[in-house]
mmCIF file of N, CA and C in Angstrom:
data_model
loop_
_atom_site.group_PDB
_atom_site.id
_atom_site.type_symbol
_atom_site.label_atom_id
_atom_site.label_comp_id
_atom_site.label_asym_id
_atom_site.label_seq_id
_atom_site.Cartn_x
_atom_site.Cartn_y
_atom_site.Cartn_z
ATOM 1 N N UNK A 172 10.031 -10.100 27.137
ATOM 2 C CA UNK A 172 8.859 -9.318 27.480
ATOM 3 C C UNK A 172 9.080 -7.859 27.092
ATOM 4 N N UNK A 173 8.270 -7.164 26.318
ATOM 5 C CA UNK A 173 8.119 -5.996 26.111
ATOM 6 C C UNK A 173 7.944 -5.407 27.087
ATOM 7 N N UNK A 174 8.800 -4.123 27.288
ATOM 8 C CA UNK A 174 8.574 -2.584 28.774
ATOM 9 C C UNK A 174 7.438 -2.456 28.090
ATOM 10 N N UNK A 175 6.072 -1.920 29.347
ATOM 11 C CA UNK A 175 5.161 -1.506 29.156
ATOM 12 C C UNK A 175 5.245 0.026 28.383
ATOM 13 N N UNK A 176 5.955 0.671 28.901
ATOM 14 C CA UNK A 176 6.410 1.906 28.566
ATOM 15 C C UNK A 176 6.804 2.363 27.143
ATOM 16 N N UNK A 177 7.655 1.084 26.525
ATOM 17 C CA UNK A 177 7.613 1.016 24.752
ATOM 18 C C UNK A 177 6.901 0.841 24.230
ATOM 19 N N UNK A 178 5.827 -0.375 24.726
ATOM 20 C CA UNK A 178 4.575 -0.606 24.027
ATOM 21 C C UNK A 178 3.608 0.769 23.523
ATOM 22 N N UNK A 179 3.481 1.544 25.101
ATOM 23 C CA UNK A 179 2.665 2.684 24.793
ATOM 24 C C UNK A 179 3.468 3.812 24.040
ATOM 25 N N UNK A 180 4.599 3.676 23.875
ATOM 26 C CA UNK A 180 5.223 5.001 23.000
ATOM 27 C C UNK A 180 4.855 4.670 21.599
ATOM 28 N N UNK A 181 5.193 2.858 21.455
ATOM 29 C CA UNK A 181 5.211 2.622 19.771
ATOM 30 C C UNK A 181 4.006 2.987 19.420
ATOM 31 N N UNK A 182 2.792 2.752 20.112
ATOM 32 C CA UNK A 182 1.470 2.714 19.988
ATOM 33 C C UNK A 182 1.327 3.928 19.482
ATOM 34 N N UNK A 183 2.011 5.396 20.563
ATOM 35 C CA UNK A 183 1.534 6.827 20.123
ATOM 36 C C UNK A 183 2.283 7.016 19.127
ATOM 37 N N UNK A 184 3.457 6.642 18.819
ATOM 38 C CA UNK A 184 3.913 7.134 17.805
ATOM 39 C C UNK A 184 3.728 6.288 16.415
ATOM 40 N N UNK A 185 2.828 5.913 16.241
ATOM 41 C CA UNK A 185 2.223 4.845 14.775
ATOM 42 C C UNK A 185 0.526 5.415 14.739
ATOM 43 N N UNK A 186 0.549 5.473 13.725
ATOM 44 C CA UNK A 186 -0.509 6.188 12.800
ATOM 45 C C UNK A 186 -1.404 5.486 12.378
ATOM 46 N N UNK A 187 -2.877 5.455 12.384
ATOM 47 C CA UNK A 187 -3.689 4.495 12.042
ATOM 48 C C UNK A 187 -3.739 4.818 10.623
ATOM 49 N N UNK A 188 -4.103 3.912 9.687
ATOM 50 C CA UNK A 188 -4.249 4.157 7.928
ATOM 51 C C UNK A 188 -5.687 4.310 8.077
ATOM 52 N N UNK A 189 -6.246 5.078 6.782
ATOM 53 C CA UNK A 189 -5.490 5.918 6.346
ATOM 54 C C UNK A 189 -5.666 7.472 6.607
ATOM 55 N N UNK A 190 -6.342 7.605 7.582
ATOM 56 C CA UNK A 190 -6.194 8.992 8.394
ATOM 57 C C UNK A 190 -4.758 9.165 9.097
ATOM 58 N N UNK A 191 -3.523 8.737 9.447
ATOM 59 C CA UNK A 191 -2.319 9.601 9.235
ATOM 60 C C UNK A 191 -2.311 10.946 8.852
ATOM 61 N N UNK A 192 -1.595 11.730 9.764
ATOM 62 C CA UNK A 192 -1.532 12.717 9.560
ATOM 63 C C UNK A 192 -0.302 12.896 8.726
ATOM 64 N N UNK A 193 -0.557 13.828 6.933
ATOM 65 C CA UNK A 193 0.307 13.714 6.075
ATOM 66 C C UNK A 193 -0.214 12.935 5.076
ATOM 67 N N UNK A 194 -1.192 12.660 5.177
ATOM 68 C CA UNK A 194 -1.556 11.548 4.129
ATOM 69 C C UNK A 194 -3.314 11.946 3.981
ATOM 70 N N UNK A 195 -3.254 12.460 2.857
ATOM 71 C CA UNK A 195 -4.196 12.851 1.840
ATOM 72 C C UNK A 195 -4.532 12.580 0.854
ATOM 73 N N UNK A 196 -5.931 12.003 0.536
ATOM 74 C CA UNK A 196 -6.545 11.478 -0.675
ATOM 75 C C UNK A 196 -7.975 12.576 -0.943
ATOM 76 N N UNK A 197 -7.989 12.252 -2.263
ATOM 77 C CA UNK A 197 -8.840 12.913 -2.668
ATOM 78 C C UNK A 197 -9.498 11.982 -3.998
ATOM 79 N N UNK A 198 -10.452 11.781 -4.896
ATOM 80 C CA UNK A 198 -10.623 11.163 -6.289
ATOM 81 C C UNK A 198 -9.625 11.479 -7.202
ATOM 82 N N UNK A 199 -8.680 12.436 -7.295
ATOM 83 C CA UNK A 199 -7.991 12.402 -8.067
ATOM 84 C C UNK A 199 -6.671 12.534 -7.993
ATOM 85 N N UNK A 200 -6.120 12.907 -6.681
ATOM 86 C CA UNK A 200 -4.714 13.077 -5.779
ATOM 87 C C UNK A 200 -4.756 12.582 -4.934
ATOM 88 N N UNK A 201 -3.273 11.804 -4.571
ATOM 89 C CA UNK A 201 -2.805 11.735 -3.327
ATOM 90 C C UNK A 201 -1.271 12.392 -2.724
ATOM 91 N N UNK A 202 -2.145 12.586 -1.504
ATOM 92 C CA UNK A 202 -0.920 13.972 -1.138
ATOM 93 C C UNK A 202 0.265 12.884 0.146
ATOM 94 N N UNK A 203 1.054 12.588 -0.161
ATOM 95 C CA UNK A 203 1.900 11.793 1.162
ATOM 96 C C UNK A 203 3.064 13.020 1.469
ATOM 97 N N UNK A 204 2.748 13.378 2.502
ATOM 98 C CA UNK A 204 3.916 14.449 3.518
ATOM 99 C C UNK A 204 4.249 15.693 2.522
ATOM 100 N N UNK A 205 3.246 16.443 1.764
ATOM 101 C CA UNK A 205 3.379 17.161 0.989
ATOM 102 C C UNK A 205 3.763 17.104 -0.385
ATOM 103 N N UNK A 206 3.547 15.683 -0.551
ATOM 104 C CA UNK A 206 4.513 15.095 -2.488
ATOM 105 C C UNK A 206 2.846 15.112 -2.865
ATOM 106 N N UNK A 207 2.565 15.543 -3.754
ATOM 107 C CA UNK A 207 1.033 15.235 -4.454
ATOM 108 C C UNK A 207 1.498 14.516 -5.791
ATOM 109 N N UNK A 208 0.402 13.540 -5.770
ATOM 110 C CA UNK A 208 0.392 12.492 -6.904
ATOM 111 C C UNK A 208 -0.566 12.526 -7.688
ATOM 112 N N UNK A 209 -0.640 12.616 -8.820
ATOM 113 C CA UNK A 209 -2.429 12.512 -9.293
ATOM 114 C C UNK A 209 -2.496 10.574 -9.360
ATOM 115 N N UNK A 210 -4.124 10.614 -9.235
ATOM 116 C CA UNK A 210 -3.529 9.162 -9.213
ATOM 117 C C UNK A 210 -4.263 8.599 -10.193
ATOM 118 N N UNK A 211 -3.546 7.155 -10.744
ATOM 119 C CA UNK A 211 -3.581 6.689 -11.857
ATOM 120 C C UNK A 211 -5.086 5.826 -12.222
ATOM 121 N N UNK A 212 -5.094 5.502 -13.028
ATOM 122 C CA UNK A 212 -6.157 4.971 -13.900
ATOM 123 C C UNK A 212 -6.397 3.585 -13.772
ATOM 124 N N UNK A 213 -5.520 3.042 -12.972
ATOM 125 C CA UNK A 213 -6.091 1.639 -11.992
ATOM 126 C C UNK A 213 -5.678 0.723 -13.279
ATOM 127 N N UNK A 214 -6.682 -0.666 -13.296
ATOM 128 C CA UNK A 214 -5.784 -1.550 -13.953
ATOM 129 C C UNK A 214 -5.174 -2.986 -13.637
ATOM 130 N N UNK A 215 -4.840 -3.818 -13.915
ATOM 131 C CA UNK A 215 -4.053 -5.219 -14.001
ATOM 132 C C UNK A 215 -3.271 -4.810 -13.005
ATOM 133 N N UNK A 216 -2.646 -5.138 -11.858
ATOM 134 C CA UNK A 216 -1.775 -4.935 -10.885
ATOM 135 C C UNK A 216 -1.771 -4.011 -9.757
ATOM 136 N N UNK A 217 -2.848 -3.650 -9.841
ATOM 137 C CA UNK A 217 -2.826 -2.608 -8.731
ATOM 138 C C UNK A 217 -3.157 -3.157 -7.599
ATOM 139 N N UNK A 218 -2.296 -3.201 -6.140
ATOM 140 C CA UNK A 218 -2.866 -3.649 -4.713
ATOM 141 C C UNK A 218 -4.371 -2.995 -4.491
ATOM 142 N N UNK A 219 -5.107 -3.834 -3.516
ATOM 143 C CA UNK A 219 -6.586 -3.392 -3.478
ATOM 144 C C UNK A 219 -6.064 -2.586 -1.894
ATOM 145 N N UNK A 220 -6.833 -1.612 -2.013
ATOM 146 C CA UNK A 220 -6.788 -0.717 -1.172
ATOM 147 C C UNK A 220 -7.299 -0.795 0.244
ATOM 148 N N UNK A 221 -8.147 -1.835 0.125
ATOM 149 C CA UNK A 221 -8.531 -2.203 1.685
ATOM 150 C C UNK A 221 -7.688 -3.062 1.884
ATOM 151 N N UNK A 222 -6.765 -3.957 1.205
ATOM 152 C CA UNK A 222 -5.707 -4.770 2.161
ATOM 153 C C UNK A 222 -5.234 -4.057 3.173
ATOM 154 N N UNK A 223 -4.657 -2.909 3.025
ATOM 155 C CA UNK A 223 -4.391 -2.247 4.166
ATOM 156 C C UNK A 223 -5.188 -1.280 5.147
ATOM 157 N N UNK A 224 -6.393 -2.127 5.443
ATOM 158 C CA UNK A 224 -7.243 -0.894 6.633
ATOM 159 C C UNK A 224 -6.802 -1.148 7.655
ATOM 160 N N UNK A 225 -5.946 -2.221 7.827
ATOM 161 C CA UNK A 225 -5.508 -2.806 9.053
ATOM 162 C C UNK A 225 -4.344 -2.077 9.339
ATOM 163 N N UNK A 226 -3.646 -1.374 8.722
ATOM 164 C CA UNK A 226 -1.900 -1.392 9.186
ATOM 165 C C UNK A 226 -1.917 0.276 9.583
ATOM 166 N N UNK A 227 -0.856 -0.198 10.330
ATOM 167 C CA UNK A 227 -0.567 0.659 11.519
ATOM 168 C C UNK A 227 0.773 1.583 10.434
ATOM 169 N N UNK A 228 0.883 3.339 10.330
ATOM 170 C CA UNK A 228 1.675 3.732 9.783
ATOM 171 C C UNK A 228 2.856 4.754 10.695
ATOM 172 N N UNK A 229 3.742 4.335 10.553
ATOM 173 C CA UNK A 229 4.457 4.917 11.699
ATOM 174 C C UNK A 229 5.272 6.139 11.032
ATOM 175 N N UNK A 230 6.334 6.907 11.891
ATOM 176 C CA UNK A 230 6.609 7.987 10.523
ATOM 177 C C UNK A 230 7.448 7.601 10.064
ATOM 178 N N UNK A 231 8.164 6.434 10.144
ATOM 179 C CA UNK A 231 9.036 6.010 8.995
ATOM 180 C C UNK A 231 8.486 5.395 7.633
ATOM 181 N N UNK A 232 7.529 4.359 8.122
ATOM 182 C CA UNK A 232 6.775 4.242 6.848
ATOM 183 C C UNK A 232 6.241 5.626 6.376
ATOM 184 N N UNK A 233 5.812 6.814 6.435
ATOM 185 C CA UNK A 233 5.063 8.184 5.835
ATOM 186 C C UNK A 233 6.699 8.654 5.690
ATOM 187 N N UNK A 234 7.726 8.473 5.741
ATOM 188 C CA UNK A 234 8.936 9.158 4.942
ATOM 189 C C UNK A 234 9.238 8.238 3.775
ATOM 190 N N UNK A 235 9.218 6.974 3.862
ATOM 191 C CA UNK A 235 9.630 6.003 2.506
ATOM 192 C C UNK A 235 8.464 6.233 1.988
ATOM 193 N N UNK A 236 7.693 6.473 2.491
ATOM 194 C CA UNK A 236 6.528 6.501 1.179
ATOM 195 C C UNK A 236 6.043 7.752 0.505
ATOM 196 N N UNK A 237 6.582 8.989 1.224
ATOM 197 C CA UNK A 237 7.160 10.244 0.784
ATOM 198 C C UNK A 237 7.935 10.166 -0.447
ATOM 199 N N UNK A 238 9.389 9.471 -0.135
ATOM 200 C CA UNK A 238 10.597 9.101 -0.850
ATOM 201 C C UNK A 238 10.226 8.403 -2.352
ATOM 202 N N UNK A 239 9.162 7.153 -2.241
ATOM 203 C CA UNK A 239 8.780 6.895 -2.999
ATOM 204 C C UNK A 239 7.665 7.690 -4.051
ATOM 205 N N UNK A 240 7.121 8.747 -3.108
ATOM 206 C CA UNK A 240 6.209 9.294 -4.046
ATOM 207 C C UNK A 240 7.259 10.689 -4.608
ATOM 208 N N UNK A 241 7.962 10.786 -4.481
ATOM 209 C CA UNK A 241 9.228 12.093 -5.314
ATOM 210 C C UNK A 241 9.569 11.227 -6.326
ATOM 211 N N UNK A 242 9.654 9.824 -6.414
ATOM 212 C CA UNK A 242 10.249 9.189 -7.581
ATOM 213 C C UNK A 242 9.408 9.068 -8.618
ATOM 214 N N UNK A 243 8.099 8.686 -7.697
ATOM 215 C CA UNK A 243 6.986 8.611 -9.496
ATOM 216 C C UNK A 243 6.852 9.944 -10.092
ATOM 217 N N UNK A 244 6.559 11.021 -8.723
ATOM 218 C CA UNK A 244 6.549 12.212 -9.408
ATOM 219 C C UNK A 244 7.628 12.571 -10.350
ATOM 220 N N UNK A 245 8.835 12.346 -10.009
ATOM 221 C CA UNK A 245 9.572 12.684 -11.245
ATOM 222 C C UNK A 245 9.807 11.678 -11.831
ATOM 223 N N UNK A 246 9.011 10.597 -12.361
ATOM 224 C CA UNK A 246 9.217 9.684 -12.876
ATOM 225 C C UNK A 246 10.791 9.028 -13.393
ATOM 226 N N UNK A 247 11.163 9.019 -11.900
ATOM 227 C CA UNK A 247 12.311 8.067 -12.127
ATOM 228 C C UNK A 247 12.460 6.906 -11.140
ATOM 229 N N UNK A 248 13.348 5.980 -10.929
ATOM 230 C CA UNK A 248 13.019 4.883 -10.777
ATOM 231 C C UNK A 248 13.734 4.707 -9.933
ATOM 232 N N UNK A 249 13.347 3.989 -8.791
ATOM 233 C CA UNK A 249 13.656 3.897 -7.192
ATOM 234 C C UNK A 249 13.875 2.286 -6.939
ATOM 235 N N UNK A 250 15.323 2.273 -5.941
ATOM 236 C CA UNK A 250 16.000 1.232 -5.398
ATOM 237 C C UNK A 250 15.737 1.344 -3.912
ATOM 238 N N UNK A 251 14.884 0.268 -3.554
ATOM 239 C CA UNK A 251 15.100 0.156 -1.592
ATOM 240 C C UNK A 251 15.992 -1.254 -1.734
ATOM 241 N N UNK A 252 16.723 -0.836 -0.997
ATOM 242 C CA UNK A 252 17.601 -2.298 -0.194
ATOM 243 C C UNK A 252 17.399 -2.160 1.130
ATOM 244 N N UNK A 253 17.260 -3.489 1.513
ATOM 245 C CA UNK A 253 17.698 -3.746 3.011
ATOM 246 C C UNK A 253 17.178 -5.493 3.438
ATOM 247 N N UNK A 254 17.201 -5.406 4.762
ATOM 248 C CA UNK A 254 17.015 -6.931 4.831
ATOM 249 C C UNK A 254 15.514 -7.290 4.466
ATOM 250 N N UNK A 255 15.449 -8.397 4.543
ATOM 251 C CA UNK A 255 14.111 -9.315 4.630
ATOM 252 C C UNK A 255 12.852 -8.941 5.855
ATOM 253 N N UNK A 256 11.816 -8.916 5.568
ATOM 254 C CA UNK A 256 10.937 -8.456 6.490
ATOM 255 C C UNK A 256 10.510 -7.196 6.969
ATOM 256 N N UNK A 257 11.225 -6.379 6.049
ATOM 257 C CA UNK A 257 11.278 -4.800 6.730
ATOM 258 C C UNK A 257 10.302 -3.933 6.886
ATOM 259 N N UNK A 258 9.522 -3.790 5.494
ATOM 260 C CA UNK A 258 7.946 -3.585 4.908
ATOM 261 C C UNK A 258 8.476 -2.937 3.378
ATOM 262 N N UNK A 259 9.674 -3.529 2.535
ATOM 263 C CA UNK A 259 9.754 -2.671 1.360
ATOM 264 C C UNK A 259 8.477 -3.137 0.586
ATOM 265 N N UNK A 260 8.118 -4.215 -0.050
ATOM 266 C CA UNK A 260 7.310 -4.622 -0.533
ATOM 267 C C UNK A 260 6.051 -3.908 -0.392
ATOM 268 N N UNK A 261 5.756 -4.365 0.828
ATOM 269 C CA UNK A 261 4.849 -3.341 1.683
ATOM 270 C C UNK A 261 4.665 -2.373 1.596
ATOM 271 N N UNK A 262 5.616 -1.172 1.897
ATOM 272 C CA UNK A 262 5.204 0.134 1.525
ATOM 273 C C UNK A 262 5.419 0.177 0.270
ATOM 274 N N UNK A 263 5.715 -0.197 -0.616
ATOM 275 C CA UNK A 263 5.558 0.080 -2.230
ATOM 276 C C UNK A 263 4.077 -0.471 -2.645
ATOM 277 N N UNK A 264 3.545 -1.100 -2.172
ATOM 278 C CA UNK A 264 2.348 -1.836 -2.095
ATOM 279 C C UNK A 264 0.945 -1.177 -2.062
ATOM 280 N N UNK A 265 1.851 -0.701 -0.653
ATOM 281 C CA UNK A 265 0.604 0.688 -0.353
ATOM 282 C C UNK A 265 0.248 2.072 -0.641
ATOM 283 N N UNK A 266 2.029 2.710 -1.450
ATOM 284 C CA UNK A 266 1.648 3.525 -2.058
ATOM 285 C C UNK A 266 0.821 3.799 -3.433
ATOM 286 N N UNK A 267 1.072 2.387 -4.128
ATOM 287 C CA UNK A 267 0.767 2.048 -5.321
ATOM 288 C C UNK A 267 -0.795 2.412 -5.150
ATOM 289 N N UNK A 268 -1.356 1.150 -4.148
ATOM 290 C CA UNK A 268 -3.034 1.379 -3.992
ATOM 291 C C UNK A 268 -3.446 2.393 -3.740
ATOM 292 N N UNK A 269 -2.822 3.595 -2.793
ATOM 293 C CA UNK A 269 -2.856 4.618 -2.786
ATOM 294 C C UNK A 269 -3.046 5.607 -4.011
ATOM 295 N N UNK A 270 -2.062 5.648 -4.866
ATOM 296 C CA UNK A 270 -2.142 6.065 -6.024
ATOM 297 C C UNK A 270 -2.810 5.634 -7.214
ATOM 298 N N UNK A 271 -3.128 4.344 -6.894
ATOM 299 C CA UNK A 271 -4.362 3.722 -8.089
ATOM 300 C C UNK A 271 -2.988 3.026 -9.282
ATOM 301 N N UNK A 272 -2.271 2.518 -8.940
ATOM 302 C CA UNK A 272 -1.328 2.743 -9.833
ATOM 303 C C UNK A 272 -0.760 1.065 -9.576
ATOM 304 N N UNK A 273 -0.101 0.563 -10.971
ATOM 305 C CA UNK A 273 -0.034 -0.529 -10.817
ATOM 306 C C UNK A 273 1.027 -0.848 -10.347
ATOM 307 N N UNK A 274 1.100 -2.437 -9.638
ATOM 308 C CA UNK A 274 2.837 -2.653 -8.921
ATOM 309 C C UNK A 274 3.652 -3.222 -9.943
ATOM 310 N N UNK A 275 5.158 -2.989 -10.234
ATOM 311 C CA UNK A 275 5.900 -4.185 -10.616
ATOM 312 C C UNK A 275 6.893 -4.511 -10.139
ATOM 313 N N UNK A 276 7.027 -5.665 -9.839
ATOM 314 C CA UNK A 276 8.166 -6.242 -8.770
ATOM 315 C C UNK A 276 9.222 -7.102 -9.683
ATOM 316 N N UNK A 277 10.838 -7.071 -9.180
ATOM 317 C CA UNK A 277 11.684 -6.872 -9.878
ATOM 318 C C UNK A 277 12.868 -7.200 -8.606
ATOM 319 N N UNK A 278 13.331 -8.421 -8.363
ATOM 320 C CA UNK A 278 14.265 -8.751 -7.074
ATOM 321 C C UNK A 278 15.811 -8.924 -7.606
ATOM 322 N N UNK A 279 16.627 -7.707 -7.714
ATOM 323 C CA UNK A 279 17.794 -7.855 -8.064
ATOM 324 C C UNK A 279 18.583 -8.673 -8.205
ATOM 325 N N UNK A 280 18.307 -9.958 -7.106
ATOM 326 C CA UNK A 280 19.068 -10.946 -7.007
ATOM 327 C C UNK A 280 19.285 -11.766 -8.431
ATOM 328 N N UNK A 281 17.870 -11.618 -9.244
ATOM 329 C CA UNK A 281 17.591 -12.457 -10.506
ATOM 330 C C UNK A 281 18.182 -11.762 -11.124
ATOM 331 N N UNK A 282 18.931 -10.672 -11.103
ATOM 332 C CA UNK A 282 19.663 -10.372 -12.472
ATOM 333 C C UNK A 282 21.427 -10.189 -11.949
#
């Protein structure tokens, strides 16, 4: 059984999408925790952007997806590891739709 008391902290401290505070769109930028992106030209692979009206953003997801947006900006190329289930997929998912920008997925294990 979940403490009532965690429930209501996780609650305040998770961010509804995509009003988060730190997270800025515009038609032609997106701003995550101060990284501005212009965003891309859409396309074959891009996550649809209402998949996520539902999800809840907490500030760890708005720092990996910070993290991730310093990498496109400097267009270099970013490694998440960790276990199964975490939200990597996920937040790469959502920054992508965010940015209009297409996904490509690539599971180390295969190479």
């Amino acid at each position: 059984m979940i403490n009532p008391d965690l429930k209501t902290r996780r609650a305040e401290e998770a961010l509804q999408f995509p009003s988060a505070p730190g997270l800025q769109m515009t038609e032609e930028t997106v701003s995550i925790l101060g990284v501005e992106l212009k965003r891309g030209s859409g396309g074959g692979g891009v996550p649809e952007l209402s998949r996520f009206s539902k999800d809840v953003i907490t500030e760890r997801d708005l720092k990996l997806m910070q993290k991730l947006a310093i990498g496109l900006e400097l267009n270099q190329p970013v490694l998440l590891e960790g276990g199964s289930g975490i939200g990597k997929s996920q937040t790469v998912d959502r920054v992508c739709a965010l940015a209009n920008m297409p996904m490509h997925y690539a599971n180390c294990a295969d190479y």
